[in-house]
Short mmCIF file of C-alpha atoms and ligand atoms in Angstrom, two decimals:
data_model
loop_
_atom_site.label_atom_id
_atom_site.label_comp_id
_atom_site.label_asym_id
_atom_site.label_seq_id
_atom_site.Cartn_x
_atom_site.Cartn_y
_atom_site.Cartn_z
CA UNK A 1 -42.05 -3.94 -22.15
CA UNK A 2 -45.12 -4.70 -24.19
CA UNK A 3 -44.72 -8.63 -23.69
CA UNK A 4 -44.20 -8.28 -20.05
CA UNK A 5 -47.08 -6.34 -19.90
CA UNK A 6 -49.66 -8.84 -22.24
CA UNK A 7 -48.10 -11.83 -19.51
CA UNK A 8 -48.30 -9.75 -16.43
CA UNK A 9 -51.69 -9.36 -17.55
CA UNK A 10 -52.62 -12.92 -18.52
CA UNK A 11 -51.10 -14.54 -15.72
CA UNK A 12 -52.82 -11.64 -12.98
CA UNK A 13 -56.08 -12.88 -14.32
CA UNK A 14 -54.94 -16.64 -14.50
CA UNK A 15 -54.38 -16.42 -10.71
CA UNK A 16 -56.62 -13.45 -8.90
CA UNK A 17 -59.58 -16.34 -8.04
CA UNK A 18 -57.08 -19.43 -7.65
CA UNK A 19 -57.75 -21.31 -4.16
CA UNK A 20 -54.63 -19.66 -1.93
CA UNK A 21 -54.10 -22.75 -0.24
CA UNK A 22 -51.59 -20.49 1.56
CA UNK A 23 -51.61 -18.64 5.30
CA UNK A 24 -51.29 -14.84 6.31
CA UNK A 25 -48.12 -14.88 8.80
CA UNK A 26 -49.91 -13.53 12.44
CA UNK A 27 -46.63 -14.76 14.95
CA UNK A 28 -46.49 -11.15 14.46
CA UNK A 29 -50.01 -10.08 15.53
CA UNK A 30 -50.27 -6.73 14.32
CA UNK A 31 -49.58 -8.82 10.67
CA UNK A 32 -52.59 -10.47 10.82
CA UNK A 33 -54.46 -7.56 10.41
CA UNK A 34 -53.96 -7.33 6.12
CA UNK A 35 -56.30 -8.26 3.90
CA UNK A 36 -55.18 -11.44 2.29
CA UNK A 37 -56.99 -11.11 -0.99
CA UNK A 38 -54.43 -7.87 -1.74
CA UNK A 39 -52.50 -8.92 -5.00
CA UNK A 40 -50.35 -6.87 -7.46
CA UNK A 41 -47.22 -6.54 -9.17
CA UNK A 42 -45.01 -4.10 -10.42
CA UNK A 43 -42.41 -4.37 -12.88
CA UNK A 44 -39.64 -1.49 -13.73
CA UNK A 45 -37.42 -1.95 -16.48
CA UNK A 46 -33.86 -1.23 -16.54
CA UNK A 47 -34.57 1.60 -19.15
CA UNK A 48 -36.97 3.05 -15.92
CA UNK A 49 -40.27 2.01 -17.69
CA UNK A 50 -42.47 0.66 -15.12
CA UNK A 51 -45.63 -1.33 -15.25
CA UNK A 52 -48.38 -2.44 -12.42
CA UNK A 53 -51.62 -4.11 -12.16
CA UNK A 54 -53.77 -5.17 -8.94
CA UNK A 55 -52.94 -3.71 -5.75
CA UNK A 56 -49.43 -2.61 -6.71
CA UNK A 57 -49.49 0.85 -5.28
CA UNK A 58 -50.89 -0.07 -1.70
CA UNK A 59 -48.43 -0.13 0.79
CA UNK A 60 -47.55 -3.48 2.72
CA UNK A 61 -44.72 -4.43 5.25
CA UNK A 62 -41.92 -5.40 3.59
CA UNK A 63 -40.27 -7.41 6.26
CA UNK A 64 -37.24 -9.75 5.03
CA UNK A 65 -37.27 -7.65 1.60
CA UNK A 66 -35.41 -5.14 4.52
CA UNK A 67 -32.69 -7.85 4.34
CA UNK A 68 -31.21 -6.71 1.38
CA UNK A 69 -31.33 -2.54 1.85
CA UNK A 70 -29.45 -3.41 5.13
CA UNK A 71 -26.91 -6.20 3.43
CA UNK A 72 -26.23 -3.59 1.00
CA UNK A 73 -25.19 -0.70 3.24
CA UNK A 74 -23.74 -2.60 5.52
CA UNK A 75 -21.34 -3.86 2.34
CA UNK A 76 -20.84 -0.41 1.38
CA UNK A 77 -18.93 0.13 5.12
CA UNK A 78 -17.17 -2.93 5.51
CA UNK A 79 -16.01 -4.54 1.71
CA UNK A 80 -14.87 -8.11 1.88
CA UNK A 81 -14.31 -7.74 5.63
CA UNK A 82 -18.50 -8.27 6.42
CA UNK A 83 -17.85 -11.66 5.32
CA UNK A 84 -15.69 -12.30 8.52
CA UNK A 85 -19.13 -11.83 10.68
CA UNK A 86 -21.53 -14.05 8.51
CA UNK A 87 -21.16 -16.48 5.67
CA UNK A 88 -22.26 -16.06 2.08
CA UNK A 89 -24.29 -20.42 2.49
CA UNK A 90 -27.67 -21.84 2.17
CA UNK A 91 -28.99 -22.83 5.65
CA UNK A 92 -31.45 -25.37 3.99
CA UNK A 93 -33.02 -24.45 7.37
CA UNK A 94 -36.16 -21.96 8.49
CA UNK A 95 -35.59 -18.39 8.45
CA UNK A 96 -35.42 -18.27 12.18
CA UNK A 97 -33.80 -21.20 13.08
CA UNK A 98 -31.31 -21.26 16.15
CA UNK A 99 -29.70 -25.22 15.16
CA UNK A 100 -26.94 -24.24 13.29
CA UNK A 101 -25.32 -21.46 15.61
CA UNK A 102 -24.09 -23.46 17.76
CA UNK A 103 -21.96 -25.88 15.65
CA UNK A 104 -20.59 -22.82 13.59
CA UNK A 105 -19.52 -20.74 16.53
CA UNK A 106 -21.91 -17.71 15.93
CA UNK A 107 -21.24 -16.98 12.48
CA UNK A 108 -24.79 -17.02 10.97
CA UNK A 109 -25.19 -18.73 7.24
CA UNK A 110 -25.89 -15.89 5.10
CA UNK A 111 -27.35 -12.45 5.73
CA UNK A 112 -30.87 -13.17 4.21
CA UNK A 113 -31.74 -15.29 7.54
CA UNK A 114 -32.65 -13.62 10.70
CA UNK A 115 -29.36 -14.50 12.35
CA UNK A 116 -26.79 -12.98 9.95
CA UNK A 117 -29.38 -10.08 9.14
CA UNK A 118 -29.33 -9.60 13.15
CA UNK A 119 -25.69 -9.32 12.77
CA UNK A 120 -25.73 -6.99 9.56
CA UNK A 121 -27.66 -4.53 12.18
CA UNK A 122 -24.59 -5.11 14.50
CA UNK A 123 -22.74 -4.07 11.95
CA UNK A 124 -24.55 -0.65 11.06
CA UNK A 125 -25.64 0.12 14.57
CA UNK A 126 -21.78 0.46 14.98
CA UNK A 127 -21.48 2.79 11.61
CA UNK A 128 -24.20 4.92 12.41
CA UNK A 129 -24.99 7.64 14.83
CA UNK A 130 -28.82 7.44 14.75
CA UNK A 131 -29.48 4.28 12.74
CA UNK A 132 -33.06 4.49 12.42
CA UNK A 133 -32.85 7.63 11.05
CA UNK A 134 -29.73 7.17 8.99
CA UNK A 135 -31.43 3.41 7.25
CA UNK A 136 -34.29 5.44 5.90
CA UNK A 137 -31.87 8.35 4.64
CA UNK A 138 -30.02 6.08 2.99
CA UNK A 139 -33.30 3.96 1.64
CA UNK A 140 -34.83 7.51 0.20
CA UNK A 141 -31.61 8.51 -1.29
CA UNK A 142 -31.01 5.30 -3.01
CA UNK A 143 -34.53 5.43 -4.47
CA UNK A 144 -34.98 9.15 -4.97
CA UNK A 145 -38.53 8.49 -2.77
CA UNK A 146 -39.27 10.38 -0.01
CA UNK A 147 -42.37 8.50 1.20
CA UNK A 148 -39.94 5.34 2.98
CA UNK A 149 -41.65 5.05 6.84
CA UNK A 150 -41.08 2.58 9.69
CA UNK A 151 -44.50 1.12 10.80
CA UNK A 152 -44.15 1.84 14.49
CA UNK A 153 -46.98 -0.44 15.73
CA UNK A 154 -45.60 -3.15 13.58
CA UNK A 155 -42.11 -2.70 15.07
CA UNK A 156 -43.64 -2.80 18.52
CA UNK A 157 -45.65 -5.50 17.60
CA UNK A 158 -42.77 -7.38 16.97
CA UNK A 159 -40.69 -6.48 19.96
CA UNK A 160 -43.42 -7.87 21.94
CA UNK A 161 -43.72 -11.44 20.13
CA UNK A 162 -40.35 -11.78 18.90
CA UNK A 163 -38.56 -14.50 21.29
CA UNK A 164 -36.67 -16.09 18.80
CA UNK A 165 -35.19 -12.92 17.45
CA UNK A 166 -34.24 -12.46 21.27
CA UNK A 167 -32.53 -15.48 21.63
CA UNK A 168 -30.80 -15.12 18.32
CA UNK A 169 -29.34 -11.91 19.07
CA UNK A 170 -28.55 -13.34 22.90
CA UNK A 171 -26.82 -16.45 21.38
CA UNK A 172 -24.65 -14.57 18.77
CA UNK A 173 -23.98 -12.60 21.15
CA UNK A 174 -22.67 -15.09 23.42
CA UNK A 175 -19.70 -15.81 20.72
CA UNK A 176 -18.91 -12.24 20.49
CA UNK A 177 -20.29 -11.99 17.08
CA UNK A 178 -22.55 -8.63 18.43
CA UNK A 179 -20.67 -6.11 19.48
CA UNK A 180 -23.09 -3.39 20.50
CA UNK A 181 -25.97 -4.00 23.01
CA UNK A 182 -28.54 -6.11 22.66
CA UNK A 183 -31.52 -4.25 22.82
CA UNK A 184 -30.40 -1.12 20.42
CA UNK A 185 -29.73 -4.26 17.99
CA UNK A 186 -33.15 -5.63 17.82
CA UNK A 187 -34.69 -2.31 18.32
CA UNK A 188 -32.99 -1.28 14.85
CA UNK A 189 -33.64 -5.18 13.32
CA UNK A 190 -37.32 -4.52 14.47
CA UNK A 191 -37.79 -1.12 12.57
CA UNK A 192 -36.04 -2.33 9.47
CA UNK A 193 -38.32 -5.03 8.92
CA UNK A 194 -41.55 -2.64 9.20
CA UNK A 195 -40.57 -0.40 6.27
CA UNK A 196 -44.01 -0.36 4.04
CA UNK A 197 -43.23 0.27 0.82
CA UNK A 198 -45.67 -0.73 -2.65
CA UNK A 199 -44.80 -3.18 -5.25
CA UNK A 200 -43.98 -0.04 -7.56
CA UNK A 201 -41.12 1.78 -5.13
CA UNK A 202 -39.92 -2.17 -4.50
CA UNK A 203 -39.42 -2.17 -8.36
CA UNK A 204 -38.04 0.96 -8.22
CA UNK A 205 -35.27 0.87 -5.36
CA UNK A 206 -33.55 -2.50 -6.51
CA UNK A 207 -32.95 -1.01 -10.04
CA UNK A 208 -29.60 -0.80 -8.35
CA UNK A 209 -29.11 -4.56 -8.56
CA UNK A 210 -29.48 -4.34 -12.45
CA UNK A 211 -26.41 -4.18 -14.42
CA UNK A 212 -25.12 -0.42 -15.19
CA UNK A 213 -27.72 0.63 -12.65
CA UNK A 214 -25.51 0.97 -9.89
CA UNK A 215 -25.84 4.60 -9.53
CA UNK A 216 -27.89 7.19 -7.21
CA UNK A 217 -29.33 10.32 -8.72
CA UNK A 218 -26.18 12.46 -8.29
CA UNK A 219 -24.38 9.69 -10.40
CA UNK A 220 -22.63 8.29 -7.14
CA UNK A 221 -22.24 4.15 -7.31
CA UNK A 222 -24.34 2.44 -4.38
CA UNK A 223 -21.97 -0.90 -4.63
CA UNK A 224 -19.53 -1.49 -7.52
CA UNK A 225 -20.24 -3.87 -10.27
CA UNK A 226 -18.92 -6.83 -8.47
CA UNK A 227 -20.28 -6.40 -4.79
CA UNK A 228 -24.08 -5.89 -7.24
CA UNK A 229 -23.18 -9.29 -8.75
CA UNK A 230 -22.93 -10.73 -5.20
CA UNK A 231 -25.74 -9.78 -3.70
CA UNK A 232 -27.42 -10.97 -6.59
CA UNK A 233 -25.56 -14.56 -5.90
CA UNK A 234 -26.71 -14.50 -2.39
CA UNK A 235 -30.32 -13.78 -3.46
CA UNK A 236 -30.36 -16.22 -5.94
CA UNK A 237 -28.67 -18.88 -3.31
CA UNK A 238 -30.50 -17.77 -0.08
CA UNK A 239 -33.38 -15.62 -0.91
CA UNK A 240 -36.04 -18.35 0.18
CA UNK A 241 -34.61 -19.93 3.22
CA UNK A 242 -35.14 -23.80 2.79
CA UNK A 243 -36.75 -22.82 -0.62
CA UNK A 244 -34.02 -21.05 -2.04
CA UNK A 245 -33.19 -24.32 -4.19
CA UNK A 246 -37.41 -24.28 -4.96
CA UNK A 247 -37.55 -20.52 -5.83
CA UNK A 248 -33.81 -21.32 -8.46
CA UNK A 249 -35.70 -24.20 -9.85
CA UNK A 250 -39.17 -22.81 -10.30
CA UNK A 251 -38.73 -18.97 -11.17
CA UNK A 252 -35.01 -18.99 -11.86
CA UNK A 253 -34.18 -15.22 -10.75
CA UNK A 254 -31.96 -13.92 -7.82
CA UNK A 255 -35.05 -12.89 -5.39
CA UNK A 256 -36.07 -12.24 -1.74
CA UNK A 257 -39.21 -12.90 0.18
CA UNK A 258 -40.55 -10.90 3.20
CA UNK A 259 -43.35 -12.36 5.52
CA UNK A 260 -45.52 -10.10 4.86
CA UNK A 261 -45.77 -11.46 1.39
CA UNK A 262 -43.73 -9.54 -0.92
CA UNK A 263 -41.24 -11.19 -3.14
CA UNK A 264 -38.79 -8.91 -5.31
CA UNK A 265 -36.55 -10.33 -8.38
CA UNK A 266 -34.06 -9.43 -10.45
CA UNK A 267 -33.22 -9.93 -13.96
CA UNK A 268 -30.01 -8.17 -14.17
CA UNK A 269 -30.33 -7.05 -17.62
CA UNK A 270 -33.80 -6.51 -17.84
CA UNK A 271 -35.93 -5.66 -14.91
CA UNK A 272 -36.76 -5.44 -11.63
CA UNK A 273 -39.98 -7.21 -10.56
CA UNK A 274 -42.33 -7.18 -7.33
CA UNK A 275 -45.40 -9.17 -6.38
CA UNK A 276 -47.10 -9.11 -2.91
CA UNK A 277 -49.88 -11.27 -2.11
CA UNK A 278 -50.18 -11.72 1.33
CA UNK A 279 -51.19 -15.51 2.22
CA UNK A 280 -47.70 -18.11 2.90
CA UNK A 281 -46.95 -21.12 1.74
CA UNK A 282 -45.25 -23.27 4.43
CA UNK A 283 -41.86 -22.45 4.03
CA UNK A 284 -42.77 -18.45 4.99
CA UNK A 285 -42.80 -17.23 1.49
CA UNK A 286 -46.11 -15.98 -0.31
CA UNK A 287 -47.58 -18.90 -2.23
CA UNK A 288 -49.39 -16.45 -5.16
CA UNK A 289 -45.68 -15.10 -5.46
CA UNK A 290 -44.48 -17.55 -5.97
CA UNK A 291 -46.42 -18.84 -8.50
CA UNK A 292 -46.85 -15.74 -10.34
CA UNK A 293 -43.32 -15.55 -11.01
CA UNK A 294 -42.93 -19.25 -12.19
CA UNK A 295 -45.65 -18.55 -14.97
CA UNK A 296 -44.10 -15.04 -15.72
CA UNK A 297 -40.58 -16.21 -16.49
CA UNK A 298 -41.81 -19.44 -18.08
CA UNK A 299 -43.87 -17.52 -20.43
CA UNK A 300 -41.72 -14.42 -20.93
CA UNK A 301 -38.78 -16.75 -21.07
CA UNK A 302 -36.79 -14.56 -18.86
CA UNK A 303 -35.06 -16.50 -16.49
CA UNK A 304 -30.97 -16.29 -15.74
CA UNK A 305 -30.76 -19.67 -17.56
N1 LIG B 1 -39.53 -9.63 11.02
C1 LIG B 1 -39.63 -11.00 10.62
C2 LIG B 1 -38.93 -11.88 11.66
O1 LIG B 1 -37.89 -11.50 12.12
C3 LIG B 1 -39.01 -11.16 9.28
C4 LIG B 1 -39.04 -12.59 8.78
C5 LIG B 1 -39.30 -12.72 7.30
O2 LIG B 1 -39.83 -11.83 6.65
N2 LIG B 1 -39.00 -13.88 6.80
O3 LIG B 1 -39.41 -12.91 12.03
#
């Protein structure tokens, strides 16, 4: 922990003042609203040490960070059979992109873009009785944190400027890929992306990902060892939309991005590391982050390779 700590340090300072040549995302106004100059990072170790500097106990919107939390219960029900409904490849396309759909019959990519994580709600809307409710059960059990909330102005927010999510969920739909009605769909895909969490309980909750981490605190397994390892291959494969390949090359971690500028990665047998910063490079994933995590791994030489 004490190197991570000296680089997280170093490399904080390298890059509070750098010139963010990135953009806050505001297609969903209420978004706009941050403060872009919010950075921090957390790191927690797999031995449950944790470390954070900047603004890594403010809360943010985690957005397409959700992706995973819902991947992973939805796993949980289904084994193998989830991978009838959506595919485990890159897109090489934008996170929202409709192109593909139609050529492959419904079945999105992967679950990390909006159209396979619209059908991973599908999927649990039809498991759960009150999904809302049950989501953030299951994200406060998993994490032993109490403090998980929806941000309902940023969920309406969204329902009111989210047309492509619309047509997504319409166009899947249309192949019989959603079974359950439209509305309660996007409704639950809405809420799941406005969890607020901090850098610290991001570090915290994805422990889980680590290896011999698996377990809640009652010692129950959230996934077995295997379904972990996946999950961690469609991170590392996926994670960054059309920068998935950029994200491998530069950082070199299984990871996931949210739009509202928090990426999370995994070492699997090390750590667990966030970093939120809130202005986007052009592919949709936080520029800062980005960066910060190239210089971390390069330095702490703690990459999967
Ligand atoms: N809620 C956002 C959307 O559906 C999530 C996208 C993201 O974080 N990449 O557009």
């Amino acid at each position: 922990m004490e190197n991570y700590k000296e680089v997280i340090e170093c490399v904080y300072d390298d890059l509070k003042h750098i010139n963010d040549t990135g953009k806050v995302a505001d297609y969903i106004p209420e978004l706009a609203f941050v403060d872009s100059n919010n950075f921090g990072i957390s790191i927690t170790t797999i031995d449950k040490q944790n470390f954070g500097v900047g603004d890594f106990e403010k809360k943010f919107s985690i957005q397409s960070v959700s992706k995973i939390l819902s991947l992973t219960l939805a796993y949980k029900f289904e084994g193998a059979k989830l991978w009838d409904r959506v595919d485990v490849e890159p897109s090489g396309n934008p996170f929202n992109s409709l192109l593909q759909l139609e050529a492959d019959f419904g079945k999105p990519r992967n679950p990390f873009i909006n159209a396979g994580a619209i059908v991973i709600c599908d999927v649990l809307v039809s498991h759960l009785k009150n999904p809302k409710k049950e989501f953030l059960e299951f994200c406060r059990e998993i994490s032993n944190n109490q403090n998980i909330n929806y941000n309902e102005k940023v969920a309406e927010s969204e329902k009111t400027s989210g047309f492509r999510n619309v047509a997504l969920c319409n166009f899947i739909k249309s192949f019989g890929n959603i079974k359950n009605d439209v509305d309660d769909v996007l409704d639950f895909y809405f809420h799941i992306c406005s969890i607020e969490m901090t850098c610290k309980e991001l570090s915290e909750i994805f422990l889980f990902l680590t290896d011999d981490q698996y377990t809640n605190k009652k010692g129950e397994s959230i996934l077995t060892e295997s379904q972990a390892k996946r999950i961690n291959a469609i991170m590392l494969t996926c994670g960054f939309y059309d920068e998935s390949g950029e994200f491998a090359f530069r950082v070199g971690l299984p990871g996931k991005s949210g739009v509202g500028g928090g990426i999370v990665a995994i070492h699997p047998d090390e750590y667990c590391i966030t970093v939120w910063s809130p202005k986007l490079n052009k592919k949709g994933n936080s520029y800062k982050g980005m960066l910060f995590l190239e210089k971390f791994t390069t330095k702490t030489a703690s990459s999967i390779f």
